[in-house]
PDB file of C-alpha atoms in Angstrom:
ATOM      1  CA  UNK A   1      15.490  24.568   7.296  1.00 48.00           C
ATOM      2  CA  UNK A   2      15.809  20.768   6.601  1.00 64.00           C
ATOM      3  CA  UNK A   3      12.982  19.326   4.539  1.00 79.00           C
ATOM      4  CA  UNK A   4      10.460  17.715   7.099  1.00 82.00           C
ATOM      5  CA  UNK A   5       9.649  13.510   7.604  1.00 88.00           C
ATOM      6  CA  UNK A   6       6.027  13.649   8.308  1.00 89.00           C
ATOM      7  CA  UNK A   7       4.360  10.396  10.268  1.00 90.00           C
ATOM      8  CA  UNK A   8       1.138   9.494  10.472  1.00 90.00           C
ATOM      9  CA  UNK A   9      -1.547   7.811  13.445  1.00 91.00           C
ATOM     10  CA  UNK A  10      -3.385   5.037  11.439  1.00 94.00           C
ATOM     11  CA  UNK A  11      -6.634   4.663  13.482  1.00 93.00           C
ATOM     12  CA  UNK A  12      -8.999   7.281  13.024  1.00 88.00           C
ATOM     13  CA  UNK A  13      -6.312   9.324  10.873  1.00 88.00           C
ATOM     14  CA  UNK A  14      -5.367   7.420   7.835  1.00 93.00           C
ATOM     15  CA  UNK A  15      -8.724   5.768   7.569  1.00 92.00           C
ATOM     16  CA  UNK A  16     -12.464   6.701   9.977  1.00 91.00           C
ATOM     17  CA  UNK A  17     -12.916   3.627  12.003  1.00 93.00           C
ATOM     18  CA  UNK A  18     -16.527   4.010  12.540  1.00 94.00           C
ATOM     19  CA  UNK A  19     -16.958   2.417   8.659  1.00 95.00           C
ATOM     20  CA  UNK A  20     -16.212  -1.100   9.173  1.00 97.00           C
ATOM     21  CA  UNK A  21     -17.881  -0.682  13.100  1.00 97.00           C
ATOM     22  CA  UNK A  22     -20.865   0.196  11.146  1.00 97.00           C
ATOM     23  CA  UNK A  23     -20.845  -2.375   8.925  1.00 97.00           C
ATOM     24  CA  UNK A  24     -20.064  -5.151  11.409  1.00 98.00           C
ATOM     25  CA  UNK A  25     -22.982  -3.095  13.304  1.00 98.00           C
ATOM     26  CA  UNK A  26     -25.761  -3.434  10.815  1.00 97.00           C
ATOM     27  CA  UNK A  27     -24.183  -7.344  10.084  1.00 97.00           C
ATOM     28  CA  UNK A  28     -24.985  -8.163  13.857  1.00 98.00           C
ATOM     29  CA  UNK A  29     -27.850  -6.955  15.027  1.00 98.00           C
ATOM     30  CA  UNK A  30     -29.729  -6.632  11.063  1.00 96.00           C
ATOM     31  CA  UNK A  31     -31.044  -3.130  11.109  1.00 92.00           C
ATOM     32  CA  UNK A  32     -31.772  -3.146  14.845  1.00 96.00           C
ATOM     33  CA  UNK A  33     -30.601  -0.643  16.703  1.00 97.00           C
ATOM     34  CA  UNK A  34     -29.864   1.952  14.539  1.00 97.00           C
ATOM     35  CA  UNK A  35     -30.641   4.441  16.071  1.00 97.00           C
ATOM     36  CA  UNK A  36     -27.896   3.712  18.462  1.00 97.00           C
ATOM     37  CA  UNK A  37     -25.464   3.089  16.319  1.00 97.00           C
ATOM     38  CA  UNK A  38     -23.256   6.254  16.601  1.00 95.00           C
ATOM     39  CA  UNK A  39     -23.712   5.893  20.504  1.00 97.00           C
ATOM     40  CA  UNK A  40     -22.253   2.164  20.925  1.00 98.00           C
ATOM     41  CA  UNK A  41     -19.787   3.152  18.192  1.00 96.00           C
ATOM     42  CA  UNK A  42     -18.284   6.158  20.694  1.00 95.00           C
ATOM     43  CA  UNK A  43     -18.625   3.991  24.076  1.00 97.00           C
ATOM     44  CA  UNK A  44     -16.998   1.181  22.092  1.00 97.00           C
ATOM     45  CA  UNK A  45     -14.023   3.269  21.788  1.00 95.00           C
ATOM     46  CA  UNK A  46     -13.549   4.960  24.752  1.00 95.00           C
ATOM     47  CA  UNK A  47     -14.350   1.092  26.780  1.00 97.00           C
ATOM     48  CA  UNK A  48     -11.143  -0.399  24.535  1.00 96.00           C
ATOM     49  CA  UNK A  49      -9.201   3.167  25.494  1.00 92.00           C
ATOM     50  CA  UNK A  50      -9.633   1.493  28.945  1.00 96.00           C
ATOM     51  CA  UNK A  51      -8.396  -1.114  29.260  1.00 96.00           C
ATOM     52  CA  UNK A  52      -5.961  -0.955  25.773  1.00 94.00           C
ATOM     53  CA  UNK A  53      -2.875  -0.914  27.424  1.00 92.00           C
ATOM     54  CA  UNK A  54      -4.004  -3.937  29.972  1.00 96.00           C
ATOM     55  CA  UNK A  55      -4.137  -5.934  26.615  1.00 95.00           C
ATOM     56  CA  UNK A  56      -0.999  -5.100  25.036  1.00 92.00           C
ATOM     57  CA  UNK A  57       1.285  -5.681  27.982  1.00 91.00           C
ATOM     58  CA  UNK A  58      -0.091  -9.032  29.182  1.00 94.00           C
ATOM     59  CA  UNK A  59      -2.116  -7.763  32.081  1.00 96.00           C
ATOM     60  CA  UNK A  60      -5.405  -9.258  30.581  1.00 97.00           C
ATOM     61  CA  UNK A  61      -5.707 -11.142  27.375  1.00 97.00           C
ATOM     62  CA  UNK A  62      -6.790  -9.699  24.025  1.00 96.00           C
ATOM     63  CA  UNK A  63      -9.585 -11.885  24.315  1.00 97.00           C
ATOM     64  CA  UNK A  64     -10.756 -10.357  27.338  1.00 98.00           C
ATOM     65  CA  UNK A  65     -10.118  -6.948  25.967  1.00 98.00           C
ATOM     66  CA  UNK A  66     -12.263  -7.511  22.995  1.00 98.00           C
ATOM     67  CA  UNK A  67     -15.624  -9.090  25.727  1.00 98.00           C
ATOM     68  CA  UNK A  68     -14.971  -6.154  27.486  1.00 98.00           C
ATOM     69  CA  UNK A  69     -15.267  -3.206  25.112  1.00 98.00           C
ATOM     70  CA  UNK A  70     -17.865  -4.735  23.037  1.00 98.00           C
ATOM     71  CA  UNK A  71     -20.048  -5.797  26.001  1.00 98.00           C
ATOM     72  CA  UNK A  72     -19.673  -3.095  28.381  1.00 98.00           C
ATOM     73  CA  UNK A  73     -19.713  -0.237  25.492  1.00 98.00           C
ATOM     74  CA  UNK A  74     -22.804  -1.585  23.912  1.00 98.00           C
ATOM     75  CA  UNK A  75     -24.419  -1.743  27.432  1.00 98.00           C
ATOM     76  CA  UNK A  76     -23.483   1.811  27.382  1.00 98.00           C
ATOM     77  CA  UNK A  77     -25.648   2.468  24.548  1.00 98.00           C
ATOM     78  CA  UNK A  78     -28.357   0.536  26.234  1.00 98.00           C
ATOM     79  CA  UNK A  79     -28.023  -2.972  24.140  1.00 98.00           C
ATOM     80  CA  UNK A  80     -27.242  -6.160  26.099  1.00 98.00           C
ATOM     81  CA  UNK A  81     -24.928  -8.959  24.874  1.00 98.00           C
ATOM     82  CA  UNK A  82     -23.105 -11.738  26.377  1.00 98.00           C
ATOM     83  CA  UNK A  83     -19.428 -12.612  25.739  1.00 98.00           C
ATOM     84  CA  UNK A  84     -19.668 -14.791  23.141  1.00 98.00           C
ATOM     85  CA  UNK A  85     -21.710 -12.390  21.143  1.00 98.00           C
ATOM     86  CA  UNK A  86     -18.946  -9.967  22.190  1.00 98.00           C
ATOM     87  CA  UNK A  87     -16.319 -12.256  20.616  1.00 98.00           C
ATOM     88  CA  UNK A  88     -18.713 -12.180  17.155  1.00 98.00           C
ATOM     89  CA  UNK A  89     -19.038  -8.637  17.248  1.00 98.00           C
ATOM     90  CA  UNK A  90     -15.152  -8.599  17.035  1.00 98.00           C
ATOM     91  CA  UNK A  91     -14.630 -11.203  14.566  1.00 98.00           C
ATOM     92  CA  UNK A  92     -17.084  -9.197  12.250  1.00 98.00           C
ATOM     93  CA  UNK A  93     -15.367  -5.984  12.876  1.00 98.00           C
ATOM     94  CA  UNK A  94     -12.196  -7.548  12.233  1.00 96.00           C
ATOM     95  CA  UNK A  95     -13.346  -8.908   8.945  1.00 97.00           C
ATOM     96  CA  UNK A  96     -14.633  -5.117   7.516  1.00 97.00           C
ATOM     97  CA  UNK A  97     -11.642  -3.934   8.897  1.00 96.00           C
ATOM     98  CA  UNK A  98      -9.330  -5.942   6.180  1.00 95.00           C
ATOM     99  CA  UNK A  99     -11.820  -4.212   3.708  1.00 96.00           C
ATOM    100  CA  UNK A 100     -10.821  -0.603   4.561  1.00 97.00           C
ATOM    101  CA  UNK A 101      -9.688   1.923   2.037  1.00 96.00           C
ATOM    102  CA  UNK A 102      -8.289   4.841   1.612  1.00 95.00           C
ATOM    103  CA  UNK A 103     -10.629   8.420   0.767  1.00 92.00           C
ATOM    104  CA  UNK A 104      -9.906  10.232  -2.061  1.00 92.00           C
ATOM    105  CA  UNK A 105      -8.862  13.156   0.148  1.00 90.00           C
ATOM    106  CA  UNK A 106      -6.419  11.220   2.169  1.00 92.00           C
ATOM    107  CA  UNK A 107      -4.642  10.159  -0.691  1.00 95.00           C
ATOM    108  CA  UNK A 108      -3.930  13.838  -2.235  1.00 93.00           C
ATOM    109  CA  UNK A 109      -2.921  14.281   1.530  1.00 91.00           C
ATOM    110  CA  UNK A 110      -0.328  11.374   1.146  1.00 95.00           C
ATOM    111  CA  UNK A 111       0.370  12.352  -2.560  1.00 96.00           C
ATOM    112  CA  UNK A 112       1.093  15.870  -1.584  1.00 94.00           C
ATOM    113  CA  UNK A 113       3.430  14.739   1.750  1.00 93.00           C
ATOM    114  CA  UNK A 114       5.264  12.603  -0.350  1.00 95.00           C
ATOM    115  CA  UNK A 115       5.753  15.029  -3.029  1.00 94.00           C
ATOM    116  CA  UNK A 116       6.964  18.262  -0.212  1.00 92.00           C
ATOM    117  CA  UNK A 117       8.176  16.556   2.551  1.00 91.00           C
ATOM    118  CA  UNK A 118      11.617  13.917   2.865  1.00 93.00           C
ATOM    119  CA  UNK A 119       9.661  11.201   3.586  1.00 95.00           C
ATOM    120  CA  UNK A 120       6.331   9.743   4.743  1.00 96.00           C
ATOM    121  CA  UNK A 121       6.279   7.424   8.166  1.00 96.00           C
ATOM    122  CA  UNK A 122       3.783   5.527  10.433  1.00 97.00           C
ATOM    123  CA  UNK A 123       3.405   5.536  14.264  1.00 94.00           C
ATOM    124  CA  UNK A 124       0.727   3.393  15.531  1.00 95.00           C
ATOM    125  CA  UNK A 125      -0.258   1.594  19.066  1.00 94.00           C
ATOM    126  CA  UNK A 126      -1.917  -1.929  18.502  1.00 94.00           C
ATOM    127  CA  UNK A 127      -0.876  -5.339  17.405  1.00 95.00           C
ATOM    128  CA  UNK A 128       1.998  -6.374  14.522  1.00 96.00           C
ATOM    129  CA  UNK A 129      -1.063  -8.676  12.998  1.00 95.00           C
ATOM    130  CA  UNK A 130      -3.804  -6.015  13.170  1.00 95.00           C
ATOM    131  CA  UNK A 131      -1.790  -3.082  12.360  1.00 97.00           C
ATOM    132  CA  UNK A 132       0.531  -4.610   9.400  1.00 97.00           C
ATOM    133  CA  UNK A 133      -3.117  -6.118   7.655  1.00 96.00           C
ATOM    134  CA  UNK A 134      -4.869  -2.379   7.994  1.00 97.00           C
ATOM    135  CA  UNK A 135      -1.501  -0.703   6.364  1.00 98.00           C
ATOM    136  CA  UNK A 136      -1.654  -3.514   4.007  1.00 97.00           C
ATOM    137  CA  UNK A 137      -5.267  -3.117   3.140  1.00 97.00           C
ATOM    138  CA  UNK A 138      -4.874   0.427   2.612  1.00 97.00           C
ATOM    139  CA  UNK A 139      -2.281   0.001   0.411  1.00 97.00           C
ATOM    140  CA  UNK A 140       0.149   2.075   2.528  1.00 98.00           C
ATOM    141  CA  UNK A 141       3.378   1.183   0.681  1.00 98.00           C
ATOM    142  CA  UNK A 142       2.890   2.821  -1.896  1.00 98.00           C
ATOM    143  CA  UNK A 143       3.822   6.037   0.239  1.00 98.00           C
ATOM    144  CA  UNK A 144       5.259   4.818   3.534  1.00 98.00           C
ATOM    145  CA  UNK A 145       8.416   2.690   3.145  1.00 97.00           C
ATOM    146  CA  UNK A 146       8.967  -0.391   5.743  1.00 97.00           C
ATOM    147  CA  UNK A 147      11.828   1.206   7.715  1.00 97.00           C
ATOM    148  CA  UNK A 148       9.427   4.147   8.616  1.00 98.00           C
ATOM    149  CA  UNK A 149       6.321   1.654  10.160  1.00 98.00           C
ATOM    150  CA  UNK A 150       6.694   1.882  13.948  1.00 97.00           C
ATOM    151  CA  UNK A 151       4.105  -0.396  15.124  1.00 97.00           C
ATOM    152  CA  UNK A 152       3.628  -0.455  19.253  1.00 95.00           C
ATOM    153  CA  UNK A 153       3.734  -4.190  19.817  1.00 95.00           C
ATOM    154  CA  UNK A 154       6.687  -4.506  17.318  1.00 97.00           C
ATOM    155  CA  UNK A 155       9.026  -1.753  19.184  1.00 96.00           C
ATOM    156  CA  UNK A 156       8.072  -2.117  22.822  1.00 95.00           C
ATOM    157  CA  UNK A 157       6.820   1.294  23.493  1.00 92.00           C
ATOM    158  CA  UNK A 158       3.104   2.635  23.150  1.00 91.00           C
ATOM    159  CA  UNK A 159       2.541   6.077  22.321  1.00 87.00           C
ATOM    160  CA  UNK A 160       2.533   8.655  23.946  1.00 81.00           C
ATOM    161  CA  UNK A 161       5.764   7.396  25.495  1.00 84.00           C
ATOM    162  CA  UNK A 162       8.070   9.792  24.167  1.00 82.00           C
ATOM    163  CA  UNK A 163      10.734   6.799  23.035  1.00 88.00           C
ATOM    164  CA  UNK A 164       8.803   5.513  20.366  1.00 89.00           C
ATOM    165  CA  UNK A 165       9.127   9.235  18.422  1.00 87.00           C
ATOM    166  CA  UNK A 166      13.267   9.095  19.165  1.00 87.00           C
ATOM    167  CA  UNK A 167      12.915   5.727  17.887  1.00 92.00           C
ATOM    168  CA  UNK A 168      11.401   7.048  14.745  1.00 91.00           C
ATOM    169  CA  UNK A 169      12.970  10.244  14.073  1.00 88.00           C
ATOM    170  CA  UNK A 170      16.455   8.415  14.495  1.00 91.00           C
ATOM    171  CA  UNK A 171      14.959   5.849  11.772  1.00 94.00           C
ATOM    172  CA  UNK A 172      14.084   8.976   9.731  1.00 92.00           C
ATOM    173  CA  UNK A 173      17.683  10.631  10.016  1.00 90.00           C
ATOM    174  CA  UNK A 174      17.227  12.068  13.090  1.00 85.00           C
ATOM    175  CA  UNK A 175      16.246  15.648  11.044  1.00 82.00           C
ATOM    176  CA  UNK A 176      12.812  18.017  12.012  1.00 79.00           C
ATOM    177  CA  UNK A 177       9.763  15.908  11.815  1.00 81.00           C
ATOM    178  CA  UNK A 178       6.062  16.233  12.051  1.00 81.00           C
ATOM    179  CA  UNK A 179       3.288  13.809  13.960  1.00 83.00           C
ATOM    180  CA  UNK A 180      -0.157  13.676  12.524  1.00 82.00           C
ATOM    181  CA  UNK A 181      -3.039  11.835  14.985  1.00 79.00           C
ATOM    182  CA  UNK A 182      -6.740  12.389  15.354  1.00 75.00           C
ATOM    183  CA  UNK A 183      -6.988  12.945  18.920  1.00 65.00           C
ATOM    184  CA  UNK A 184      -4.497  15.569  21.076  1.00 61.00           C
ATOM    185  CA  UNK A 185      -5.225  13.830  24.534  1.00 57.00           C
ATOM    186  CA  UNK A 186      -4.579  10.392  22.794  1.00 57.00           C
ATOM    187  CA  UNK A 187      -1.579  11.414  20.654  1.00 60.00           C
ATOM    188  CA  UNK A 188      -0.594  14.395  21.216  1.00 57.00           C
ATOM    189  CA  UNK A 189      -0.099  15.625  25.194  1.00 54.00           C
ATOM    190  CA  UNK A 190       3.152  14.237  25.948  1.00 50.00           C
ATOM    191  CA  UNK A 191       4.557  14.700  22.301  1.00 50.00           C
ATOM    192  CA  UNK A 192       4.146  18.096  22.953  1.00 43.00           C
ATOM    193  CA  UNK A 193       5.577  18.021  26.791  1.00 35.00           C
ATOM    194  CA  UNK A 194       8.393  15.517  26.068  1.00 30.00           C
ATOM    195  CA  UNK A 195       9.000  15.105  22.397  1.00 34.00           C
ATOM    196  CA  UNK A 196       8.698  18.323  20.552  1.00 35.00           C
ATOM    197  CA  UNK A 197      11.346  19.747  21.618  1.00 35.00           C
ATOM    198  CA  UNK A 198      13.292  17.081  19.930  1.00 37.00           C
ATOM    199  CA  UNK A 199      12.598  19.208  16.487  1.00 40.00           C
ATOM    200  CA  UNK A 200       8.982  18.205  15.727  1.00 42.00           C
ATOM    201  CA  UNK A 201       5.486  19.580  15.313  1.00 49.00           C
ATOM    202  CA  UNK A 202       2.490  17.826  16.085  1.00 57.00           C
ATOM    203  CA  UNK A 203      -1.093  18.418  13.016  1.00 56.00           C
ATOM    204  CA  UNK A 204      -3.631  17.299  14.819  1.00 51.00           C
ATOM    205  CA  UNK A 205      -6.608  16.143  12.438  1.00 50.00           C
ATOM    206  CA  UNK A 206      -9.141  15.841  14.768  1.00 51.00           C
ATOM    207  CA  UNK A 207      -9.117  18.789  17.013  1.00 45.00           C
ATOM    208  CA  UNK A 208      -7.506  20.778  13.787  1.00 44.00           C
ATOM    209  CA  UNK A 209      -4.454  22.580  14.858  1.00 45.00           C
ATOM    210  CA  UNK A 210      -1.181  22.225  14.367  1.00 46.00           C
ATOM    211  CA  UNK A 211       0.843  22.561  17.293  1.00 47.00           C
ATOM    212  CA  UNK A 212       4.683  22.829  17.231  1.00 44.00           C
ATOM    213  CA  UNK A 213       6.429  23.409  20.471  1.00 37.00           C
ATOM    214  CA  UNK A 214       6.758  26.749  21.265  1.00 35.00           C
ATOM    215  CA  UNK A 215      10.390  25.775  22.166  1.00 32.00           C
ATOM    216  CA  UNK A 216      10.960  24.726  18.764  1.00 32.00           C
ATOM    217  CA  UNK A 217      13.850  26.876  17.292  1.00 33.00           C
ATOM    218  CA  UNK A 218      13.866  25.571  13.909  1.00 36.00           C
ATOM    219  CA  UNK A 219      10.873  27.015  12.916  1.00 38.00           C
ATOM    220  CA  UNK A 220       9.814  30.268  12.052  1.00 38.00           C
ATOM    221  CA  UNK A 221       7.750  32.012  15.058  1.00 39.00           C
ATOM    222  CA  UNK A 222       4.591  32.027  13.204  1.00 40.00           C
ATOM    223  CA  UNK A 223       4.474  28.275  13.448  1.00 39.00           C
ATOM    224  CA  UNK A 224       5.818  28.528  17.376  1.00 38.00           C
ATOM    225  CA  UNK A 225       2.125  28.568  18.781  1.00 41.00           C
ATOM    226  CA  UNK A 226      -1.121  26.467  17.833  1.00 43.00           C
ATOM    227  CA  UNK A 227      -2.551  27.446  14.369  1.00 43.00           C
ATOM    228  CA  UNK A 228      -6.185  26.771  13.421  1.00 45.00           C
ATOM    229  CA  UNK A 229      -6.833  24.760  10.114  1.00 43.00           C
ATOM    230  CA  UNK A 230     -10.498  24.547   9.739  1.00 40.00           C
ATOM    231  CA  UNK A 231     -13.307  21.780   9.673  1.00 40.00           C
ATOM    232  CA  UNK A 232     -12.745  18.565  11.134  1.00 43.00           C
ATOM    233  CA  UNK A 233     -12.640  17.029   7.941  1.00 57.00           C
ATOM    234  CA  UNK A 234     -10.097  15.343   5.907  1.00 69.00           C
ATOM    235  CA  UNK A 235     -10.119  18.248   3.671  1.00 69.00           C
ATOM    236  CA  UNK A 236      -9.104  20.325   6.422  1.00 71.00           C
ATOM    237  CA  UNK A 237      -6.370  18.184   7.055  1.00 75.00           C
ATOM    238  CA  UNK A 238      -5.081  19.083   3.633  1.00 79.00           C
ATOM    239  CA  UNK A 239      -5.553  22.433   4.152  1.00 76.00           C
ATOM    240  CA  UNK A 240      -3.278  22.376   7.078  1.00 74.00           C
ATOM    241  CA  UNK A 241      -0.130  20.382   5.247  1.00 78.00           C
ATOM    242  CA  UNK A 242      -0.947  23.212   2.580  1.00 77.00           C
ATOM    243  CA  UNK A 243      -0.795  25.636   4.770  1.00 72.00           C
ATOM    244  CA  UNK A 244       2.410  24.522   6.892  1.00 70.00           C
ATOM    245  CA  UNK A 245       4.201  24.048   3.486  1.00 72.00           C
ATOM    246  CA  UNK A 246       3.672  28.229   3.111  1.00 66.00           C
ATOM    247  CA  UNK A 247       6.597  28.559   6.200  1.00 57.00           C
TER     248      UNK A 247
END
């Protein structure tokens, strides 16, 4: 079997967003709230889910994408602010977010994927700006060459469209590759439907499974259904690249 390219999410995968939201958090409202915190930090995310796409193809501006998560998904939580303290919110969370790094885990992850597998690629939805500074910050280079960054705004097409994995698998030779995300409904649903039967398998860090399509003929039929990896954490994440290295 050809050696596997193995791409990577970036939000939530490469790095847990909810550190620089909590920072930015406990920076706003100083130490109010707390109690909250995890609770605006989930409605936050699921309001910019919402109306993420809206943003990204000119339907509303980013501006009005960033008032409307922050304001309606702290309301959520029960905590009231107007726009402009929406707008502040963001420009805090912004600023911890070019202060992310890398855990120690993740980076055997990316040590040992760059070590088994052909290569090591990105697939991300967001802006060129945002997303280049985070990859930057994390010092993603160092494993991930440019060629292999497919960043949503930069290539037209927003995951889970199926054409932005052609685009990368054709960037990455066109052999067998693997997706890694945090979130199956997010990532993963149509990459399964549409895409994996275009020689890939999905890991799935969040919901920890890896699923290759059970159409898949490349690989051997103990990978061709879901297989459990363990905790949600990182470290179970490694376990499952360990584990899919075994085939």
């Amino acid at each position: 079997m050809d050696r596997l390219t193995i791409f990577f999410d970036l939000d939530d995968t490469l790095y847990d967003r909810s550190i620089p939201y909590e920072r930015a958090f406990s920076q706003f409202f100083g130490g109010r709230y707390a109690e909250k915190l995890l609770q605006a930090f989930d409605a936050v995310i699921h309001r910019g889910y919402e109306v993420f796409t809206d943003a990204h193809t000119g339907k509303i501006s980013m501006e009005a994408m960033h008032i409307y998560r922050h304001q309606t998904g702290l309301a959520d939580a029960g905590i009231s602010i107007t726009p402009d303290e929406a707008l502040r919110f963001q420009a805090l969370y912004a600023e911890q977010q070019r202060h992310i790094t890398l855990s120690d885990t993740m980076r055997r992850v990316l040590d040992l994927c760059r070590e088994r597998f052909a290569a090591v690629g990105v697939i991300t939805n967001g802006s060129v700006g945002s997303q280049t500074g985070k990859l930057k910050s994390l010092g993603m280079e160092r494993w991930v060459p440019a060629q292999l960054v497919f960043i949503s705004d930069a290539v037209g097409v927003m995951k889970p469209a199926p054409e932005i994995f052609r685009m990368a698998q054709k960037a990455a030779g066109g052999g067998p590759c693997l997706f890694v995300g945090d979130s199956w409904t997010q990532d993963g649903q149509r990459v399964h439907g549409a895409v994996l039967r275009q020689n890939r398998a999905a890991v799935f860090k969040g919901q920890n499974v890896i699923r290759p399509c059970q159409q898949l003929p490349i690989l051997p039929k103990r990978l061709q259904r879901p297989l459990p990896c363990g905790g949600v954490a990182e470290a179970g994440l490694y376990v499952c690249v360990q584990r899919l290295l075994e085939f």
